[in-house]
Amino acid sequence: MAGVLFEDIFDVKDINPEGAKFDRVSRLHCDSESFKMELILDVNTQIYPVELGDKYRLALVTTLREDGGIDDGEYDPTDDTPNRANSYEYVMYGKVYRIEDGASMATSGGGPDQHSPKLAAYISYGGLLMRLQGDANNLHALEVDQRLYLLMKKLAF
C-alpha cells in the first residue's frame, strides 16, 4: 500500500510501569508479533481505553488517502471520501523528531547483534510521545522532521 511506512500487531505488555504521570494519558509498553519491535506509546485513555494484554494493529502512514495521494495533514469531518482512518479506532498526527542508531542507544542487556542493526524512532503527537525500536530494516522509511499518522485498532483474539 502506498504511503504505509510500518505496520504490525502489538501486544500490550505493561501500562505505566513508572507510575501514571497524567490523569488521562497512559504509557503503553508493547512488543510486536511479526518484526520483534519494541513500542512505548502515550495514549489518551479517556477517549481510547487500553488494558493490559490487549492486541492492536498499528500502522504508521504518510497519508490517510487510500490511493496514497498526498494530503495536507488536516482532517475534515465533512469529507465523506473513504480514507484509512475509517478502518481504525484511534488516529494521531505527529512528527518524527529523533532517530537513534544502535551505537547511541543504551543497551538493555544482551550482546550486540551484527546481523540486524537497531534503530529507535521518536515521534511526538502533540505531546503524546512514541518510541519504536528494533531492526533498522523495519524503520528505514522514517526520517527526522517527517510528518505521519499513527493508526490503531484493537484486535479480538
mmCIF file with all atom_site columns, C-alpha atoms in Angstrom:
data_model
loop_
_atom_site.group_PDB
_atom_site.id
_atom_site.type_symbol
_atom_site.label_atom_id
_atom_site.label_alt_id
_atom_site.label_comp_id
_atom_site.label_asym_id
_atom_site.label_entity_id
_atom_site.label_seq_id
_atom_site.pdbx_PDB_ins_code
_atom_site.Cartn_x
_atom_site.Cartn_y
_atom_site.Cartn_z
_atom_site.occupancy
_atom_site.B_iso_or_equiv
_atom_site.pdbx_formal_charge
_atom_site.auth_seq_id
_atom_site.auth_comp_id
_atom_site.auth_asym_id
_atom_site.auth_atom_id
_atom_site.pdbx_PDB_model_num
ATOM 1   C CA . MET A 1 1   ? 0.000   0.000   0.000  1.00 0.00 ? 1   MET A CA 1
ATOM 2   C CA . ALA A 1 2   ? 1.303   3.409   -0.940 1.00 0.00 ? 2   ALA A CA 1
ATOM 3   C CA . GLY A 1 3   ? 2.098   5.673   1.982  1.00 0.00 ? 3   GLY A CA 1
ATOM 4   C CA . VAL A 1 4   ? 2.438   2.875   4.573  1.00 0.00 ? 4   VAL A CA 1
ATOM 5   C CA . LEU A 1 5   ? 5.777   3.170   6.399  1.00 0.00 ? 5   LEU A CA 1
ATOM 6   C CA . PHE A 1 6   ? 5.292   0.471   9.037  1.00 0.00 ? 6   PHE A CA 1
ATOM 7   C CA . GLU A 1 7   ? 2.557   -1.937  10.105 1.00 0.00 ? 7   GLU A CA 1
ATOM 8   C CA . ASP A 1 8   ? 2.455   -4.722  12.703 1.00 0.00 ? 8   ASP A CA 1
ATOM 9   C CA . ILE A 1 9   ? 0.415   -6.212  15.538 1.00 0.00 ? 9   ILE A CA 1
ATOM 10  C CA . PHE A 1 10  ? 1.443   -5.243  19.080 1.00 0.00 ? 10  PHE A CA 1
ATOM 11  C CA . ASP A 1 11  ? 0.717   -6.850  22.458 1.00 0.00 ? 11  ASP A CA 1
ATOM 12  C CA . VAL A 1 12  ? 0.394   -4.534  25.477 1.00 0.00 ? 12  VAL A CA 1
ATOM 13  C CA . LYS A 1 13  ? 2.917   -5.917  27.997 1.00 0.00 ? 13  LYS A CA 1
ATOM 14  C CA . ASP A 1 14  ? 2.819   -3.134  30.585 1.00 0.00 ? 14  ASP A CA 1
ATOM 15  C CA . ILE A 1 15  ? 0.952   0.106   31.309 1.00 0.00 ? 15  ILE A CA 1
ATOM 16  C CA . ASN A 1 16  ? 2.557   2.987   33.219 1.00 0.00 ? 16  ASN A CA 1
ATOM 17  C CA . PRO A 1 17  ? 5.456   0.953   34.706 1.00 0.00 ? 17  PRO A CA 1
ATOM 18  C CA . GLU A 1 18  ? 6.943   4.143   36.218 1.00 0.00 ? 18  GLU A CA 1
ATOM 19  C CA . GLY A 1 19  ? 3.534   5.205   37.550 1.00 0.00 ? 19  GLY A CA 1
ATOM 20  C CA . ALA A 1 20  ? 0.850   7.371   35.957 1.00 0.00 ? 20  ALA A CA 1
ATOM 21  C CA . LYS A 1 21  ? 2.059   10.920  35.285 1.00 0.00 ? 21  LYS A CA 1
ATOM 22  C CA . PHE A 1 22  ? -1.244  12.259  33.942 1.00 0.00 ? 22  PHE A CA 1
ATOM 23  C CA . ASP A 1 23  ? -4.926  11.516  34.614 1.00 0.00 ? 23  ASP A CA 1
ATOM 24  C CA . ARG A 1 24  ? -5.980  10.924  31.015 1.00 0.00 ? 24  ARG A CA 1
ATOM 25  C CA . VAL A 1 25  ? -2.800  9.516   29.450 1.00 0.00 ? 25  VAL A CA 1
ATOM 26  C CA . SER A 1 26  ? -1.234  6.090   29.847 1.00 0.00 ? 26  SER A CA 1
ATOM 27  C CA . ARG A 1 27  ? 2.180   4.981   28.638 1.00 0.00 ? 27  ARG A CA 1
ATOM 28  C CA . LEU A 1 28  ? 1.970   1.604   26.926 1.00 0.00 ? 28  LEU A CA 1
ATOM 29  C CA . HIS A 1 29  ? 4.916   -0.776  26.631 1.00 0.00 ? 29  HIS A CA 1
ATOM 30  C CA . CYS A 1 30  ? 4.306   -3.206  23.770 1.00 0.00 ? 30  CYS A CA 1
ATOM 31  C CA . ASP A 1 31  ? 6.065   -5.890  21.724 1.00 0.00 ? 31  ASP A CA 1
ATOM 32  C CA . SER A 1 32  ? 5.283   -6.627  18.091 1.00 0.00 ? 32  SER A CA 1
ATOM 33  C CA . GLU A 1 33  ? 4.449   -10.046 16.773 1.00 0.00 ? 33  GLU A CA 1
ATOM 34  C CA . SER A 1 34  ? 5.986   -10.109 13.293 1.00 0.00 ? 34  SER A CA 1
ATOM 35  C CA . PHE A 1 35  ? 9.020   -7.819  13.378 1.00 0.00 ? 35  PHE A CA 1
ATOM 36  C CA . LYS A 1 36  ? 10.062  -8.114  17.045 1.00 0.00 ? 36  LYS A CA 1
ATOM 37  C CA . MET A 1 37  ? 9.870   -4.361  17.584 1.00 0.00 ? 37  MET A CA 1
ATOM 38  C CA . GLU A 1 38  ? 9.533   -2.632  20.959 1.00 0.00 ? 38  GLU A CA 1
ATOM 39  C CA . LEU A 1 39  ? 6.998   0.171   21.295 1.00 0.00 ? 39  LEU A CA 1
ATOM 40  C CA . ILE A 1 40  ? 6.462   2.758   24.002 1.00 0.00 ? 40  ILE A CA 1
ATOM 41  C CA . LEU A 1 41  ? 3.389   4.849   23.257 1.00 0.00 ? 41  LEU A CA 1
ATOM 42  C CA . ASP A 1 42  ? 1.407   7.505   25.124 1.00 0.00 ? 42  ASP A CA 1
ATOM 43  C CA . VAL A 1 43  ? -2.348  7.110   24.566 1.00 0.00 ? 43  VAL A CA 1
ATOM 44  C CA . ASN A 1 44  ? -5.235  9.354   25.641 1.00 0.00 ? 44  ASN A CA 1
ATOM 45  C CA . THR A 1 45  ? -7.099  6.702   27.635 1.00 0.00 ? 45  THR A CA 1
ATOM 46  C CA . GLN A 1 46  ? -10.028 8.995   28.318 1.00 0.00 ? 46  GLN A CA 1
ATOM 47  C CA . ILE A 1 47  ? -11.084 8.625   24.691 1.00 0.00 ? 47  ILE A CA 1
ATOM 48  C CA . TYR A 1 48  ? -9.398  5.264   23.950 1.00 0.00 ? 48  TYR A CA 1
ATOM 49  C CA . PRO A 1 49  ? -9.245  2.932   26.972 1.00 0.00 ? 49  PRO A CA 1
ATOM 50  C CA . VAL A 1 50  ? -6.462  0.330   26.951 1.00 0.00 ? 50  VAL A CA 1
ATOM 51  C CA . GLU A 1 51  ? -5.978  -2.765  29.091 1.00 0.00 ? 51  GLU A CA 1
ATOM 52  C CA . LEU A 1 52  ? -3.022  -4.997  29.835 1.00 0.00 ? 52  LEU A CA 1
ATOM 53  C CA . GLY A 1 53  ? -2.904  -7.884  27.352 1.00 0.00 ? 53  GLY A CA 1
ATOM 54  C CA . ASP A 1 54  ? -4.791  -6.075  24.566 1.00 0.00 ? 54  ASP A CA 1
ATOM 55  C CA . LYS A 1 55  ? -3.614  -6.608  20.987 1.00 0.00 ? 55  LYS A CA 1
ATOM 56  C CA . TYR A 1 56  ? -3.554  -3.798  18.451 1.00 0.00 ? 56  TYR A CA 1
ATOM 57  C CA . ARG A 1 57  ? -2.882  -3.401  14.774 1.00 0.00 ? 57  ARG A CA 1
ATOM 58  C CA . LEU A 1 58  ? -0.704  -0.325  14.469 1.00 0.00 ? 58  LEU A CA 1
ATOM 59  C CA . ALA A 1 59  ? 0.227   1.421   11.236 1.00 0.00 ? 59  ALA A CA 1
ATOM 60  C CA . LEU A 1 60  ? 2.389   4.454   10.514 1.00 0.00 ? 60  LEU A CA 1
ATOM 61  C CA . VAL A 1 61  ? 1.327   6.150   7.276  1.00 0.00 ? 61  VAL A CA 1
ATOM 62  C CA . THR A 1 62  ? 2.169   9.382   5.464  1.00 0.00 ? 62  THR A CA 1
ATOM 63  C CA . THR A 1 63  ? -1.367  9.973   4.227  1.00 0.00 ? 63  THR A CA 1
ATOM 64  C CA . LEU A 1 64  ? -4.916  8.959   5.108  1.00 0.00 ? 64  LEU A CA 1
ATOM 65  C CA . ARG A 1 65  ? -5.851  8.769   1.434  1.00 0.00 ? 65  ARG A CA 1
ATOM 66  C CA . GLU A 1 66  ? -6.260  5.164   0.340  1.00 0.00 ? 66  GLU A CA 1
ATOM 67  C CA . ASP A 1 67  ? -4.771  5.924   -3.081 1.00 0.00 ? 67  ASP A CA 1
ATOM 68  C CA . GLY A 1 68  ? -1.554  7.104   -1.387 1.00 0.00 ? 68  GLY A CA 1
ATOM 69  C CA . GLY A 1 69  ? -2.015  10.672  -2.603 1.00 0.00 ? 69  GLY A CA 1
ATOM 70  C CA . ILE A 1 70  ? -0.609  13.490  -0.501 1.00 0.00 ? 70  ILE A CA 1
ATOM 71  C CA . ASP A 1 71  ? -2.943  15.136  1.979  1.00 0.00 ? 71  ASP A CA 1
ATOM 72  C CA . ASP A 1 72  ? -2.498  18.425  3.812  1.00 0.00 ? 72  ASP A CA 1
ATOM 73  C CA . GLY A 1 73  ? -2.446  16.940  7.323  1.00 0.00 ? 73  GLY A CA 1
ATOM 74  C CA . GLU A 1 74  ? -5.824  18.399  8.272  1.00 0.00 ? 74  GLU A CA 1
ATOM 75  C CA . TYR A 1 75  ? -8.843  16.234  8.979  1.00 0.00 ? 75  TYR A CA 1
ATOM 76  C CA . ASP A 1 76  ? -12.159 17.353  7.514  1.00 0.00 ? 76  ASP A CA 1
ATOM 77  C CA . PRO A 1 77  ? -15.078 15.516  9.185  1.00 0.00 ? 77  PRO A CA 1
ATOM 78  C CA . THR A 1 78  ? -17.436 16.651  6.424  1.00 0.00 ? 78  THR A CA 1
ATOM 79  C CA . ASP A 1 79  ? -15.367 14.892  3.745  1.00 0.00 ? 79  ASP A CA 1
ATOM 80  C CA . ASP A 1 80  ? -17.045 11.525  3.116  1.00 0.00 ? 80  ASP A CA 1
ATOM 81  C CA . THR A 1 81  ? -14.304 10.225  0.810  1.00 0.00 ? 81  THR A CA 1
ATOM 82  C CA . PRO A 1 82  ? -13.116 6.798   2.031  1.00 0.00 ? 82  PRO A CA 1
ATOM 83  C CA . ASN A 1 83  ? -9.832  7.002   3.910  1.00 0.00 ? 83  ASN A CA 1
ATOM 84  C CA . ARG A 1 84  ? -7.592  4.784   6.034  1.00 0.00 ? 84  ARG A CA 1
ATOM 85  C CA . ALA A 1 85  ? -8.829  6.317   9.289  1.00 0.00 ? 85  ALA A CA 1
ATOM 86  C CA . ASN A 1 86  ? -12.251 4.730   8.699  1.00 0.00 ? 86  ASN A CA 1
ATOM 87  C CA . SER A 1 87  ? -10.701 1.283   9.266  1.00 0.00 ? 87  SER A CA 1
ATOM 88  C CA . TYR A 1 88  ? -9.101  2.213   12.604 1.00 0.00 ? 88  TYR A CA 1
ATOM 89  C CA . GLU A 1 89  ? -10.317 3.341   16.032 1.00 0.00 ? 89  GLU A CA 1
ATOM 90  C CA . TYR A 1 90  ? -7.573  5.712   17.189 1.00 0.00 ? 90  TYR A CA 1
ATOM 91  C CA . VAL A 1 91  ? -5.680  8.147   14.950 1.00 0.00 ? 91  VAL A CA 1
ATOM 92  C CA . MET A 1 92  ? -2.944  10.667  15.783 1.00 0.00 ? 92  MET A CA 1
ATOM 93  C CA . TYR A 1 93  ? -0.908  13.009  13.563 1.00 0.00 ? 93  TYR A CA 1
ATOM 94  C CA . GLY A 1 94  ? 2.669   13.744  14.521 1.00 0.00 ? 94  GLY A CA 1
ATOM 95  C CA . LYS A 1 95  ? 6.267   14.375  13.606 1.00 0.00 ? 95  LYS A CA 1
ATOM 96  C CA . VAL A 1 96  ? 9.447   12.298  13.801 1.00 0.00 ? 96  VAL A CA 1
ATOM 97  C CA . TYR A 1 97  ? 11.789  14.337  15.995 1.00 0.00 ? 97  TYR A CA 1
ATOM 98  C CA . ARG A 1 98  ? 14.714  11.956  16.532 1.00 0.00 ? 98  ARG A CA 1
ATOM 99  C CA . ILE A 1 99  ? 16.186  8.757   15.155 1.00 0.00 ? 99  ILE A CA 1
ATOM 100 C CA . GLU A 1 100 ? 18.939  6.958   17.076 1.00 0.00 ? 100 GLU A CA 1
ATOM 101 C CA . ASP A 1 101 ? 21.150  4.167   15.843 1.00 0.00 ? 101 ASP A CA 1
ATOM 102 C CA . GLY A 1 102 ? 22.216  1.195   17.939 1.00 0.00 ? 102 GLY A CA 1
ATOM 103 C CA . ALA A 1 103 ? 25.569  2.774   18.815 1.00 0.00 ? 103 ALA A CA 1
ATOM 104 C CA . SER A 1 104 ? 23.921  5.720   20.574 1.00 0.00 ? 104 SER A CA 1
ATOM 105 C CA . MET A 1 105 ? 21.121  3.779   22.281 1.00 0.00 ? 105 MET A CA 1
ATOM 106 C CA . ALA A 1 106 ? 21.550  2.477   25.805 1.00 0.00 ? 106 ALA A CA 1
ATOM 107 C CA . THR A 1 107 ? 21.743  -1.297  25.754 1.00 0.00 ? 107 THR A CA 1
ATOM 108 C CA . SER A 1 108 ? 19.172  -3.165  27.768 1.00 0.00 ? 108 SER A CA 1
ATOM 109 C CA . GLY A 1 109 ? 21.091  -6.398  28.239 1.00 0.00 ? 109 GLY A CA 1
ATOM 110 C CA . GLY A 1 110 ? 22.327  -8.949  25.761 1.00 0.00 ? 110 GLY A CA 1
ATOM 111 C CA . GLY A 1 111 ? 25.202  -8.566  23.357 1.00 0.00 ? 111 GLY A CA 1
ATOM 112 C CA . PRO A 1 112 ? 25.325  -6.623  20.133 1.00 0.00 ? 112 PRO A CA 1
ATOM 113 C CA . ASP A 1 113 ? 23.820  -8.245  17.060 1.00 0.00 ? 113 ASP A CA 1
ATOM 114 C CA . GLN A 1 114 ? 25.942  -7.543  13.987 1.00 0.00 ? 114 GLN A CA 1
ATOM 115 C CA . HIS A 1 115 ? 23.331  -9.045  11.638 1.00 0.00 ? 115 HIS A CA 1
ATOM 116 C CA . SER A 1 116 ? 20.484  -6.685  12.475 1.00 0.00 ? 116 SER A CA 1
ATOM 117 C CA . PRO A 1 117 ? 21.466  -3.132  13.423 1.00 0.00 ? 117 PRO A CA 1
ATOM 118 C CA . LYS A 1 118 ? 18.894  -1.446  15.615 1.00 0.00 ? 118 LYS A CA 1
ATOM 119 C CA . LEU A 1 119 ? 17.257  1.938   15.291 1.00 0.00 ? 119 LEU A CA 1
ATOM 120 C CA . ALA A 1 120 ? 14.894  3.840   17.547 1.00 0.00 ? 120 ALA A CA 1
ATOM 121 C CA . ALA A 1 121 ? 12.457  6.363   16.079 1.00 0.00 ? 121 ALA A CA 1
ATOM 122 C CA . TYR A 1 122 ? 10.947  9.016   18.345 1.00 0.00 ? 122 TYR A CA 1
ATOM 123 C CA . ILE A 1 123 ? 7.678   10.644  17.293 1.00 0.00 ? 123 ILE A CA 1
ATOM 124 C CA . SER A 1 124 ? 5.631   13.354  19.004 1.00 0.00 ? 124 SER A CA 1
ATOM 125 C CA . TYR A 1 125 ? 1.875   13.541  18.532 1.00 0.00 ? 125 TYR A CA 1
ATOM 126 C CA . GLY A 1 126 ? 1.191   16.936  20.044 1.00 0.00 ? 126 GLY A CA 1
ATOM 127 C CA . GLY A 1 127 ? 2.998   15.990  23.248 1.00 0.00 ? 127 GLY A CA 1
ATOM 128 C CA . LEU A 1 128 ? 1.966   12.343  23.330 1.00 0.00 ? 128 LEU A CA 1
ATOM 129 C CA . LEU A 1 129 ? 5.227   10.548  22.677 1.00 0.00 ? 129 LEU A CA 1
ATOM 130 C CA . MET A 1 130 ? 6.190   7.324   20.941 1.00 0.00 ? 130 MET A CA 1
ATOM 131 C CA . ARG A 1 131 ? 9.395   5.325   20.664 1.00 0.00 ? 131 ARG A CA 1
ATOM 132 C CA . LEU A 1 132 ? 9.538   2.480   18.143 1.00 0.00 ? 132 LEU A CA 1
ATOM 133 C CA . GLN A 1 133 ? 12.725  0.457   18.396 1.00 0.00 ? 133 GLN A CA 1
ATOM 134 C CA . GLY A 1 134 ? 14.038  -2.558  16.530 1.00 0.00 ? 134 GLY A CA 1
ATOM 135 C CA . ASP A 1 135 ? 15.688  -3.789  13.370 1.00 0.00 ? 135 ASP A CA 1
ATOM 136 C CA . ALA A 1 136 ? 16.808  -0.910  11.147 1.00 0.00 ? 136 ALA A CA 1
ATOM 137 C CA . ASN A 1 137 ? 15.316  -2.627  8.087  1.00 0.00 ? 137 ASN A CA 1
ATOM 138 C CA . ASN A 1 138 ? 11.822  -2.031  9.524  1.00 0.00 ? 138 ASN A CA 1
ATOM 139 C CA . LEU A 1 139 ? 12.402  1.670   10.203 1.00 0.00 ? 139 LEU A CA 1
ATOM 140 C CA . HIS A 1 140 ? 14.368  2.696   7.105  1.00 0.00 ? 140 HIS A CA 1
ATOM 141 C CA . ALA A 1 141 ? 11.430  4.706   5.693  1.00 0.00 ? 141 ALA A CA 1
ATOM 142 C CA . LEU A 1 142 ? 11.277  7.074   8.688  1.00 0.00 ? 142 LEU A CA 1
ATOM 143 C CA . GLU A 1 143 ? 13.145  10.405  8.559  1.00 0.00 ? 143 GLU A CA 1
ATOM 144 C CA . VAL A 1 144 ? 13.618  13.248  11.037 1.00 0.00 ? 144 VAL A CA 1
ATOM 145 C CA . ASP A 1 145 ? 11.009  16.030  10.567 1.00 0.00 ? 145 ASP A CA 1
ATOM 146 C CA . GLN A 1 146 ? 8.719   13.674  8.644  1.00 0.00 ? 146 GLN A CA 1
ATOM 147 C CA . ARG A 1 147 ? 5.007   14.073  9.411  1.00 0.00 ? 147 ARG A CA 1
ATOM 148 C CA . LEU A 1 148 ? 2.903   10.944  9.695  1.00 0.00 ? 148 LEU A CA 1
ATOM 149 C CA . TYR A 1 149 ? -0.248  9.373   11.073 1.00 0.00 ? 149 TYR A CA 1
ATOM 150 C CA . LEU A 1 150 ? -0.459  6.660   13.691 1.00 0.00 ? 150 LEU A CA 1
ATOM 151 C CA . LEU A 1 151 ? -3.464  4.364   13.208 1.00 0.00 ? 151 LEU A CA 1
ATOM 152 C CA . MET A 1 152 ? -4.548  1.849   15.871 1.00 0.00 ? 152 MET A CA 1
ATOM 153 C CA . LYS A 1 153 ? -7.265  -0.742  16.079 1.00 0.00 ? 153 LYS A CA 1
ATOM 154 C CA . LYS A 1 154 ? -7.929  -3.239  18.853 1.00 0.00 ? 154 LYS A CA 1
ATOM 155 C CA . LEU A 1 155 ? -7.977  -6.854  17.706 1.00 0.00 ? 155 LEU A CA 1
ATOM 156 C CA . ALA A 1 156 ? -10.239 -9.561  19.080 1.00 0.00 ? 156 ALA A CA 1
ATOM 157 C CA . PHE A 1 157 ? -8.321  -12.682 19.993 1.00 0.00 ? 157 PHE A CA 1
#
